[in-house]
Tab-separated table of N, CA, C and O in Angstrom:
chain	number	residue	atom	x	y	z
A	1	MET	N	0.709	-1.075	-0.052
A	1	MET	CA	-0.146	-0.043	-0.123
A	1	MET	C	1.015	1.124	0.035
A	1	MET	O	1.917	1.230	0.778
A	2	GLU	N	0.585	2.566	-0.927
A	2	GLU	CA	1.090	3.485	-0.781
A	2	GLU	C	1.007	4.129	0.389
A	2	GLU	O	-0.009	4.093	0.947
A	3	PRO	N	1.996	5.068	0.535
A	3	PRO	CA	1.809	5.868	2.060
A	3	PRO	C	0.824	6.788	1.984
A	3	PRO	O	0.211	6.763	3.141
A	4	THR	N	0.520	7.515	0.952
A	4	THR	CA	-0.686	8.174	1.041
A	4	THR	C	-2.013	7.407	1.411
A	4	THR	O	-2.966	7.842	2.168
A	5	ARG	N	-2.028	6.308	0.958
A	5	ARG	CA	-3.389	5.675	0.949
A	5	ARG	C	-3.229	4.863	2.283
A	5	ARG	O	-4.333	4.653	2.895
A	6	SER	N	-2.085	4.465	2.540
A	6	SER	CA	-1.827	3.958	4.214
A	6	SER	C	-2.385	4.951	5.416
A	6	SER	O	-3.271	4.546	6.179
A	7	ARG	N	-2.102	6.352	5.050
A	7	ARG	CA	-2.331	7.466	5.734
A	7	ARG	C	-3.708	7.652	6.123
A	7	ARG	O	-4.690	7.765	7.012
A	8	SER	N	-4.676	7.344	4.759
A	8	SER	CA	-5.923	7.640	4.478
A	8	SER	C	-6.710	6.592	5.480
A	8	SER	O	-7.449	6.745	5.994
A	9	TRP	N	-6.115	5.438	4.973
A	9	TRP	CA	-6.714	4.334	5.766
A	9	TRP	C	-6.727	4.546	7.172
A	9	TRP	O	-7.820	4.225	7.958
A	10	SER	N	-5.813	4.747	7.600
A	10	SER	CA	-5.619	4.974	9.205
A	10	SER	C	-6.225	5.899	9.713
A	10	SER	O	-7.098	5.892	10.780
A	11	ALA	N	-6.713	7.048	8.932
A	11	ALA	CA	-7.417	8.110	9.373
A	11	ALA	C	-8.942	7.764	9.286
A	11	ALA	O	-9.778	7.965	10.198
A	12	LEU	N	-9.116	7.118	8.556
A	12	LEU	CA	-10.849	6.806	8.207
A	12	LEU	C	-10.895	5.600	9.249
A	12	LEU	O	-12.219	5.480	9.673
A	13	ALA	N	-10.070	4.735	9.486
A	13	ALA	CA	-10.059	3.844	10.853
A	13	ALA	C	-10.371	4.534	11.847
A	13	ALA	O	-11.373	4.265	12.693
A	14	LEU	N	-9.728	5.548	12.021
A	14	LEU	CA	-9.688	6.231	13.336
A	14	LEU	C	-11.052	6.850	13.542
A	14	LEU	O	-12.032	6.612	14.529
A	15	ALA	N	-11.778	7.531	12.354
A	15	ALA	CA	-12.805	8.217	12.425
A	15	ALA	C	-14.154	6.979	12.521
A	15	ALA	O	-14.869	7.002	13.297
A	16	GLY	N	-13.625	5.906	11.764
A	16	GLY	CA	-14.971	4.847	11.985
A	16	GLY	C	-14.969	4.552	13.600
A	16	GLY	O	-16.168	4.212	13.882
A	17	LEU	N	-13.864	4.373	14.137
A	17	LEU	CA	-13.636	3.928	15.924
A	17	LEU	C	-14.389	5.035	16.555
A	17	LEU	O	-15.480	4.670	17.474
A	18	LEU	N	-14.312	6.416	16.205
A	18	LEU	CA	-14.789	7.533	17.064
A	18	LEU	C	-16.254	7.412	16.673
A	18	LEU	O	-17.532	7.544	17.706
A	19	GLY	N	-16.588	7.259	15.353
A	19	GLY	CA	-18.064	7.400	15.187
A	19	GLY	C	-18.987	6.191	15.783
A	19	GLY	O	-20.079	6.342	16.218
A	20	ALA	N	-18.267	4.849	15.616
A	20	ALA	CA	-19.170	3.774	16.321
A	20	ALA	C	-19.171	3.990	17.825
A	20	ALA	O	-20.056	3.718	18.155
A	21	ALA	N	-18.322	4.464	18.326
A	21	ALA	CA	-18.045	4.634	19.782
A	21	ALA	C	-19.211	5.670	20.321
A	21	ALA	O	-19.923	5.675	21.294
A	22	GLY	N	-19.041	6.990	19.325
A	22	GLY	CA	-20.089	7.667	19.555
A	22	GLY	C	-21.634	7.194	19.405
A	22	GLY	O	-22.473	7.555	20.389
A	23	VAL	N	-22.088	6.664	18.630
A	23	VAL	CA	-23.220	6.054	18.296
A	23	VAL	C	-23.663	5.206	19.337
A	23	VAL	O	-24.809	5.367	19.974
A	24	THR	N	-22.690	4.428	20.198
A	24	THR	CA	-23.017	3.462	20.975
A	24	THR	C	-23.427	4.392	22.389
A	24	THR	O	-24.222	3.903	23.190
A	25	HIS	N	-23.274	5.335	22.644
A	25	HIS	CA	-23.392	6.313	23.639
A	25	HIS	C	-24.677	6.807	23.737
A	25	HIS	O	-25.526	6.887	24.593
A	26	PHE	N	-25.530	6.734	22.583
A	26	PHE	CA	-27.072	6.908	22.356
A	26	PHE	C	-27.749	5.515	22.599
A	26	PHE	O	-28.679	5.622	22.900
A	27	ALA	N	-27.016	4.277	21.681
A	27	ALA	CA	-27.981	3.228	21.527
A	27	ALA	C	-27.959	2.637	23.080
A	27	ALA	O	-28.855	1.787	23.072
A	28	LYS	N	-26.511	2.585	23.749
A	28	LYS	CA	-26.447	1.703	25.051
A	28	LYS	C	-25.916	2.667	26.088
A	28	LYS	O	-24.795	2.584	26.517
A	29	PRO	N	-27.089	3.688	26.439
A	29	PRO	CA	-25.990	4.730	27.603
A	29	PRO	C	-25.856	4.288	28.806
A	29	PRO	O	-24.901	4.942	29.269
A	30	LYS	N	-26.577	3.367	29.155
A	30	LYS	CA	-26.496	3.070	30.279
A	30	LYS	C	-25.035	2.903	30.968
A	30	LYS	O	-24.397	3.346	32.276
A	31	PRO	N	-24.327	1.757	30.186
A	31	PRO	CA	-23.070	1.561	30.765
A	31	PRO	C	-21.981	3.151	30.648
A	31	PRO	O	-21.006	3.305	31.674
A	32	TYR	N	-22.333	3.918	29.728
A	32	TYR	CA	-21.375	5.139	29.934
A	32	TYR	C	-21.922	5.872	31.074
A	32	TYR	O	-20.954	6.658	31.563
A	33	ASP	N	-23.215	6.059	31.504
A	33	ASP	CA	-23.619	6.508	32.558
A	33	ASP	C	-22.954	6.284	33.835
A	33	ASP	O	-22.421	7.158	34.503
A	34	ALA	N	-22.667	4.933	33.994
A	34	ALA	CA	-22.249	4.576	35.060
A	34	ALA	C	-20.729	4.947	35.371
A	34	ALA	O	-20.301	4.809	36.376
A	35	ILE	N	-20.318	5.144	34.523
A	35	ILE	CA	-18.626	5.604	34.425
A	35	ILE	C	-18.256	7.087	34.364
A	35	ILE	O	-17.206	7.457	34.554
A	36	ILE	N	-19.548	7.763	34.542
A	36	ILE	CA	-19.126	9.439	34.556
A	36	ILE	C	-18.724	9.748	35.907
A	36	ILE	O	-19.467	9.219	36.674
A	37	PRO	N	-17.614	10.275	36.005
A	37	PRO	CA	-17.262	10.752	37.354
A	37	PRO	C	-18.283	11.550	38.310
A	37	PRO	O	-18.644	12.419	37.580
A	38	ARG	N	-18.367	11.267	39.389
A	38	ARG	CA	-19.355	11.864	40.179
A	38	ARG	C	-18.929	13.566	40.252
A	38	ARG	O	-20.026	14.320	40.696
A	39	ALA	N	-17.547	13.638	40.134
A	39	ALA	CA	-17.125	15.314	40.465
A	39	ALA	C	-17.805	16.236	39.477
A	39	ALA	O	-17.965	17.586	39.443
A	40	LEU	N	-18.254	15.547	38.300
A	40	LEU	CA	-18.695	16.378	36.891
A	40	LEU	C	-20.284	17.065	37.641
A	40	LEU	O	-21.129	15.978	37.799
A	41	PRO	N	-20.449	18.284	37.218
A	41	PRO	CA	-21.814	18.607	37.499
A	41	PRO	C	-22.982	17.995	36.632
A	41	PRO	O	-22.246	17.673	35.372
A	42	GLY	N	-24.113	18.340	36.861
A	42	GLY	CA	-24.993	17.713	36.317
A	42	GLY	C	-25.656	16.051	36.060
A	42	GLY	O	-24.729	15.552	37.137
A	43	LYS	N	-26.063	15.759	35.488
A	43	LYS	CA	-26.557	14.453	35.060
A	43	LYS	C	-25.612	13.689	34.307
A	43	LYS	O	-25.160	14.120	33.551
A	44	PRO	N	-25.485	12.448	34.964
A	44	PRO	CA	-24.452	11.750	33.825
A	44	PRO	C	-24.976	11.583	32.306
A	44	PRO	O	-24.026	11.305	31.325
A	45	ARG	N	-26.160	11.089	32.363
A	45	ARG	CA	-26.710	10.902	31.071
A	45	ARG	C	-26.325	12.106	30.009
A	45	ARG	O	-26.154	11.939	28.888
A	46	THR	N	-26.463	13.659	30.293
A	46	THR	CA	-26.211	14.627	29.794
A	46	THR	C	-24.505	14.699	29.176
A	46	THR	O	-24.206	14.883	28.148
A	47	TRP	N	-23.719	13.919	30.397
A	47	TRP	CA	-22.387	13.589	29.645
A	47	TRP	C	-22.097	12.875	28.945
A	47	TRP	O	-21.358	12.702	27.912
A	48	THR	N	-22.670	11.377	28.942
A	48	THR	CA	-22.777	10.531	28.043
A	48	THR	C	-23.418	11.127	26.714
A	48	THR	O	-22.342	10.453	25.780
A	49	TYR	N	-24.362	12.048	26.411
A	49	TYR	CA	-25.097	12.471	25.345
A	49	TYR	C	-23.833	13.054	24.818
A	49	TYR	O	-23.556	13.429	23.441
A	50	ALA	N	-23.492	14.108	25.620
A	50	ALA	CA	-22.492	14.851	25.312
A	50	ALA	C	-20.997	14.246	24.613
A	50	ALA	O	-20.711	14.906	23.570
A	51	SER	N	-20.470	13.674	25.302
A	51	SER	CA	-19.558	12.606	24.920
A	51	SER	C	-19.857	11.853	23.595
A	51	SER	O	-18.796	11.703	22.616
A	52	GLY	N	-21.061	11.672	23.114
A	52	GLY	CA	-21.374	10.609	21.924
A	52	GLY	C	-21.189	11.779	20.982
A	52	GLY	O	-20.700	11.444	19.785
A	53	VAL	N	-22.064	12.782	21.083
A	53	VAL	CA	-21.890	14.022	20.327
A	53	VAL	C	-20.226	14.210	19.767
A	53	VAL	O	-20.172	14.443	18.834
A	54	ALA	N	-19.561	14.627	20.891
A	54	ALA	CA	-18.245	14.982	20.627
A	54	ALA	C	-17.437	13.758	19.719
A	54	ALA	O	-16.695	14.057	18.974
A	55	GLU	N	-17.780	12.381	20.164
A	55	GLU	CA	-17.344	11.394	19.569
A	55	GLU	C	-17.463	11.525	17.771
A	55	GLU	O	-16.744	11.329	17.005
A	56	VAL	N	-18.871	11.609	17.327
A	56	VAL	CA	-19.792	11.694	16.117
A	56	VAL	C	-18.808	12.984	15.794
A	56	VAL	O	-18.541	12.992	14.281
A	57	ALA	N	-18.592	14.015	15.916
A	57	ALA	CA	-18.279	15.193	15.604
A	57	ALA	C	-16.626	15.008	15.083
A	57	ALA	O	-16.417	15.556	14.067
A	58	LEU	N	-15.977	14.335	16.077
A	58	LEU	CA	-14.727	14.026	15.658
A	58	LEU	C	-14.526	13.254	14.645
A	58	LEU	O	-13.541	13.257	13.920
A	59	ALA	N	-15.259	12.237	14.835
A	59	ALA	CA	-15.313	11.182	13.412
A	59	ALA	C	-15.254	11.773	12.137
A	59	ALA	O	-14.487	11.800	11.307
A	60	VAL	N	-16.431	12.597	12.047
A	60	VAL	CA	-16.574	13.527	10.842
A	60	VAL	C	-15.273	14.573	10.487
A	60	VAL	O	-14.962	14.453	9.420
A	61	ALA	N	-14.723	14.975	11.586
A	61	ALA	CA	-13.653	15.823	11.146
A	61	ALA	C	-12.460	15.079	10.629
A	61	ALA	O	-11.675	15.460	9.960
A	62	VAL	N	-12.081	13.737	11.397
A	62	VAL	CA	-11.004	13.220	11.271
A	62	VAL	C	-11.369	12.524	9.602
A	62	VAL	O	-10.114	12.468	8.924
A	63	ALA	N	-12.567	12.392	9.233
A	63	ALA	CA	-12.726	11.696	8.122
A	63	ALA	C	-12.544	12.415	6.766
A	63	ALA	O	-12.190	11.977	6.052
A	64	ALA	N	-12.905	13.925	7.182
A	64	ALA	CA	-12.542	14.715	5.838
A	64	ALA	C	-11.330	15.135	5.964
A	64	ALA	O	-10.659	15.946	6.885
A	65	PRO	N	-10.578	15.179	4.705
A	65	PRO	CA	-9.033	15.697	4.600
A	65	PRO	C	-9.186	17.097	4.903
A	65	PRO	O	-7.880	17.552	5.608
A	66	ARG	N	-10.053	17.813	4.698
A	66	ARG	CA	-9.530	19.595	4.774
A	66	ARG	C	-9.420	19.645	6.381
A	66	ARG	O	-8.895	20.511	6.773
A	67	THR	N	-10.343	18.753	7.375
A	67	THR	CA	-10.458	19.047	8.874
A	67	THR	C	-9.711	17.936	9.756
A	67	THR	O	-9.518	18.154	10.869
A	68	ARG	N	-8.850	17.273	9.175
A	68	ARG	CA	-8.529	15.873	9.517
A	68	ARG	C	-7.437	16.185	10.394
A	68	ARG	O	-7.255	15.562	11.454
A	69	GLY	N	-6.474	17.125	10.046
A	69	GLY	CA	-5.479	17.429	10.934
A	69	GLY	C	-6.074	18.042	12.653
A	69	GLY	O	-5.551	17.383	13.562
A	70	LEU	N	-6.896	19.046	12.121
A	70	LEU	CA	-7.506	19.303	13.573
A	70	LEU	C	-8.388	18.505	14.526
A	70	LEU	O	-8.414	18.158	15.586
A	71	GLY	N	-9.116	17.767	13.644
A	71	GLY	CA	-9.873	16.733	14.102
A	71	GLY	C	-9.546	15.561	14.658
A	71	GLY	O	-9.314	15.371	16.026
A	72	ALA	N	-7.749	15.150	14.383
A	72	ALA	CA	-7.073	14.095	15.124
A	72	ALA	C	-6.461	14.752	16.229
A	72	ALA	O	-6.368	14.052	17.211
A	73	LEU	N	-5.926	16.083	16.346
A	73	LEU	CA	-5.281	16.595	17.344
A	73	LEU	C	-6.444	16.592	18.361
A	73	LEU	O	-6.321	16.313	19.723
A	74	LEU	N	-7.665	17.213	18.293
A	74	LEU	CA	-8.732	17.181	19.011
A	74	LEU	C	-9.109	15.729	19.664
A	74	LEU	O	-9.852	15.835	20.778
A	75	ALA	N	-9.085	14.319	18.874
A	75	ALA	CA	-9.613	13.189	19.382
A	75	ALA	C	-8.288	13.183	20.328
A	75	ALA	O	-8.707	12.294	21.169
A	76	ALA	N	-7.141	13.270	19.933
A	76	ALA	CA	-6.123	13.117	20.946
A	76	ALA	C	-6.504	13.660	22.535
A	76	ALA	O	-6.273	12.997	23.405
A	77	GLY	N	-6.829	14.829	22.139
A	77	GLY	CA	-7.032	15.540	23.671
A	77	GLY	C	-8.566	14.873	24.189
A	77	GLY	O	-8.598	14.801	25.483
A	78	PHE	N	-9.480	14.288	23.339
A	78	PHE	CA	-10.614	13.608	23.909
A	78	PHE	C	-10.030	12.343	24.381
A	78	PHE	O	-10.884	12.318	25.478
A	79	PHE	N	-9.380	11.737	23.672
A	79	PHE	CA	-8.701	10.457	24.478
A	79	PHE	C	-8.385	10.513	25.728
A	79	PHE	O	-8.315	9.746	26.748
A	80	THR	N	-7.354	11.781	25.796
A	80	THR	CA	-6.813	12.341	27.118
A	80	THR	C	-7.973	12.466	28.028
A	80	THR	O	-7.869	12.176	29.205
A	81	GLY	N	-8.918	13.141	27.842
A	81	GLY	CA	-9.815	13.810	28.771
A	81	GLY	C	-10.922	12.729	29.202
A	81	GLY	O	-11.326	13.085	30.346
A	82	VAL	N	-11.188	11.874	28.739
A	82	VAL	CA	-11.990	10.873	29.111
A	82	VAL	C	-11.101	9.553	29.938
A	82	VAL	O	-12.066	8.699	30.472
A	83	PHE	N	-10.062	9.890	30.040
A	83	PHE	CA	-8.952	8.891	30.892
A	83	PHE	C	-9.727	8.652	32.220
A	83	PHE	O	-10.046	7.385	32.719
A	84	PRO	N	-10.509	9.947	32.915
A	84	PRO	CA	-10.621	9.725	33.973
A	84	PRO	C	-11.903	8.752	34.416
A	84	PRO	O	-12.266	8.111	35.362
A	85	ALA	N	-12.690	8.714	33.269
A	85	ALA	CA	-13.919	8.062	33.427
A	85	ALA	C	-13.486	6.259	33.264
A	85	ALA	O	-13.996	5.439	33.899
A	86	ASN	N	-12.383	6.210	32.244
A	86	ASN	CA	-11.858	4.856	32.531
A	86	ASN	C	-11.092	4.289	33.723
A	86	ASN	O	-11.392	3.340	34.144
A	87	VAL	N	-10.601	5.536	34.656
A	87	VAL	CA	-10.091	5.263	35.846
A	87	VAL	C	-11.268	4.626	36.756
A	87	VAL	O	-11.330	3.842	37.783
A	88	LYS	N	-12.384	5.552	36.498
A	88	LYS	CA	-13.413	5.319	37.722
A	88	LYS	C	-14.198	3.778	37.365
A	88	LYS	O	-14.455	3.081	38.387
A	89	MET	N	-14.394	3.285	36.043
A	89	MET	CA	-14.517	2.372	35.712
A	89	MET	C	-13.604	1.121	36.473
A	89	MET	O	-14.350	0.365	36.805
A	90	ALA	N	-12.399	1.269	35.989
A	90	ALA	CA	-11.828	0.269	36.659
A	90	ALA	C	-12.073	0.089	38.267
A	90	ALA	O	-12.000	-0.990	38.968
A	91	TYR	N	-11.795	1.483	39.015
A	91	TYR	CA	-11.978	1.275	40.494
A	91	TYR	C	-13.665	0.652	40.720
A	91	TYR	O	-13.547	-0.282	41.523
A	92	ASP	N	-14.478	1.059	39.982
A	92	ASP	CA	-15.777	0.739	40.312
A	92	ASP	C	-16.297	-0.893	39.944
A	92	ASP	O	-16.646	-1.572	40.547
A	93	TYR	N	-15.154	-1.509	39.251
A	93	TYR	CA	-15.139	-2.990	38.722
A	93	TYR	C	-14.208	-3.778	39.595
A	93	TYR	O	-14.021	-5.031	39.462
A	94	ARG	N	-13.482	-3.142	40.488
A	94	ARG	CA	-12.445	-3.913	41.291
A	94	ARG	C	-12.891	-4.906	42.049
A	94	ARG	O	-12.248	-5.958	42.309
A	95	THR	N	-14.217	-5.353	42.276
A	95	THR	CA	-15.127	-6.427	43.185
A	95	THR	C	-15.790	-7.432	42.124
A	95	THR	O	-16.284	-8.359	42.519
A	96	ARG	N	-15.636	-7.123	41.004
A	96	ARG	CA	-16.386	-7.953	40.187
A	96	ARG	C	-15.594	-8.985	39.266
A	96	ARG	O	-14.651	-9.329	40.072
A	97	SER	N	-16.264	-9.713	38.458
A	97	SER	CA	-15.764	-11.217	38.062
A	97	SER	C	-14.414	-10.753	37.472
A	97	SER	O	-14.163	-9.432	36.869
A	98	PRO	N	-13.660	-11.652	37.398
A	98	PRO	CA	-12.220	-11.533	36.667
A	98	PRO	C	-12.395	-10.896	35.113
A	98	PRO	O	-11.791	-10.058	34.974
A	99	ARG	N	-13.143	-11.531	34.367
A	99	ARG	CA	-13.449	-11.022	33.377
A	99	ARG	C	-14.028	-9.534	33.135
A	99	ARG	O	-13.407	-8.975	32.237
A	100	ALA	N	-14.804	-9.338	33.973
A	100	ALA	CA	-15.270	-7.887	34.105
A	100	ALA	C	-14.062	-6.648	34.243
A	100	ALA	O	-13.959	-5.807	33.970
A	101	LYS	N	-13.268	-7.282	35.366
A	101	LYS	CA	-12.099	-6.810	35.789
A	101	LYS	C	-11.155	-6.629	34.614
A	101	LYS	O	-10.575	-5.395	34.648
A	102	ALA	N	-11.158	-7.584	33.899
A	102	ALA	CA	-9.915	-7.232	32.762
A	102	ALA	C	-10.591	-6.669	31.869
A	102	ALA	O	-9.473	-5.701	31.132
A	103	VAL	N	-11.521	-6.605	31.592
A	103	VAL	CA	-12.101	-5.320	30.370
A	103	VAL	C	-12.102	-4.077	31.164
A	103	VAL	O	-11.367	-3.162	30.395
A	104	ALA	N	-12.319	-3.785	32.302
A	104	ALA	CA	-11.993	-2.266	32.607
A	104	ALA	C	-10.723	-2.063	33.028
A	104	ALA	O	-10.129	-0.720	32.863
A	105	TYR	N	-9.757	-3.066	33.471
A	105	TYR	CA	-8.713	-2.496	33.594
A	105	TYR	C	-7.724	-2.157	32.129
A	105	TYR	O	-6.848	-1.762	32.051
A	106	GLY	N	-8.387	-3.209	31.364
A	106	GLY	CA	-7.444	-3.382	30.163
A	106	GLY	C	-7.795	-1.971	29.168
A	106	GLY	O	-7.097	-1.813	28.464
A	107	ARG	N	-9.099	-1.273	29.677
A	107	ARG	CA	-9.273	0.277	29.028
A	107	ARG	C	-8.110	0.906	29.322
A	107	ARG	O	-7.867	1.860	28.502
A	108	LEU	N	-7.650	0.891	30.242
A	108	LEU	CA	-6.939	2.153	30.831
A	108	LEU	C	-5.452	2.063	30.109
A	108	LEU	O	-5.058	3.200	29.821
A	109	PRO	N	-4.559	1.083	29.879
A	109	PRO	CA	-3.567	1.345	28.896
A	109	PRO	C	-3.716	1.485	27.193
A	109	PRO	O	-2.962	1.920	26.455
A	110	LEU	N	-5.291	1.034	27.105
A	110	LEU	CA	-5.410	1.481	25.528
A	110	LEU	C	-5.509	2.828	25.041
A	110	LEU	O	-5.319	3.070	24.191
A	111	GLN	N	-5.574	3.752	26.189
A	111	GLN	CA	-5.802	5.118	25.836
A	111	GLN	C	-4.694	5.734	25.123
A	111	GLN	O	-4.649	6.292	24.313
A	112	VAL	N	-3.303	4.964	25.855
A	112	VAL	CA	-2.283	5.478	24.885
A	112	VAL	C	-1.906	5.277	23.849
A	112	VAL	O	-1.898	6.028	22.827
A	113	PRO	N	-2.110	3.957	23.339
A	113	PRO	CA	-2.105	3.686	21.688
A	113	PRO	C	-3.284	4.723	20.975
A	113	PRO	O	-2.978	5.087	19.963
A	114	LEU	N	-4.221	4.930	21.532
A	114	LEU	CA	-5.449	5.686	20.506
A	114	LEU	C	-4.821	7.052	20.620
A	114	LEU	O	-5.065	7.617	19.670
A	115	ILE	N	-4.225	7.592	21.787
A	115	ILE	CA	-3.837	8.979	21.493
A	115	ILE	C	-2.618	8.973	20.699
A	115	ILE	O	-2.704	10.248	19.515
A	116	LEU	N	-1.740	7.982	20.605
A	116	LEU	CA	-0.868	8.037	19.777
A	116	LEU	C	-0.988	7.893	18.488
A	116	LEU	O	-0.443	8.435	17.495
A	117	TRP	N	-2.152	7.108	18.030
A	117	TRP	CA	-2.624	7.090	16.677
A	117	TRP	C	-3.205	8.211	16.100
A	117	TRP	O	-2.892	8.645	15.265
A	118	ALA	N	-3.965	9.217	17.216
A	118	ALA	CA	-4.663	10.341	16.545
A	118	ALA	C	-3.636	11.264	16.640
A	118	ALA	O	-3.668	11.852	15.672
A	119	LEU	N	-2.382	11.336	17.428
A	119	LEU	CA	-1.067	12.190	16.968
A	119	LEU	C	-0.909	11.825	15.607
A	119	LEU	O	-0.167	12.611	14.865
A	120	ARG	N	-0.328	10.536	15.404
A	120	ARG	CA	0.133	10.348	13.956
A	120	ARG	C	-0.858	10.542	13.013
A	120	ARG	O	-0.052	10.950	11.755
A	121	VAL	N	-1.983	10.281	12.830
A	121	VAL	CA	-2.900	10.864	12.087
A	121	VAL	C	-2.817	12.364	11.516
A	121	VAL	O	-2.664	12.886	10.480
A	122	ARG	N	-2.657	12.943	12.669
A	122	ARG	CA	-2.338	14.552	12.427
A	122	ARG	C	-1.086	14.819	12.390
A	122	ARG	O	-0.799	15.807	11.216
A	123	ARG	N	-0.073	14.188	12.345
A	123	ARG	CA	1.400	14.408	11.872
A	123	ARG	C	1.524	14.027	10.138
A	123	ARG	O	1.886	14.596	9.534
A	124	SER	N	0.496	12.952	10.037
A	124	SER	CA	0.358	12.716	8.379
A	124	SER	C	-0.337	13.714	7.596
A	124	SER	O	-0.469	13.638	6.319
A	125	THR	N	-0.871	14.417	8.267
A	125	THR	CA	-1.621	15.466	7.350
A	125	THR	C	-1.003	16.747	7.411
A	125	THR	O	-1.211	17.731	6.566
A	126	ALA	N	0.057	16.846	8.184
A	126	ALA	CA	1.051	18.172	8.177
A	126	ALA	C	1.654	18.272	6.953
A	126	ALA	O	2.213	17.348	6.275
């Protein structure tokens, strides 16, 4: 695969991931509501929907070549910003089944490759 095509594929894959994740915030909001940090003002469902809208908007921005660089940079920031919710999930799941704990704890280190992926997409558009 040629470098330009590879970069486009990576950006579109990131956009697909963001879009799919955003849609799940509306299709299945309860699991997201449960991991919203209590320190945030307002209702968890509001934050769930807001983060879903943000992910869909980021997906659109990353998918479009014209806005890809900014969208990818914002996606990296978003992945960093939602990390506290993943920490809360891991904490809340500490007494659950080994499988549930593995999923919750597994989300924590996954944030790093997501952030790096978004930054690579950003660099590839510069």
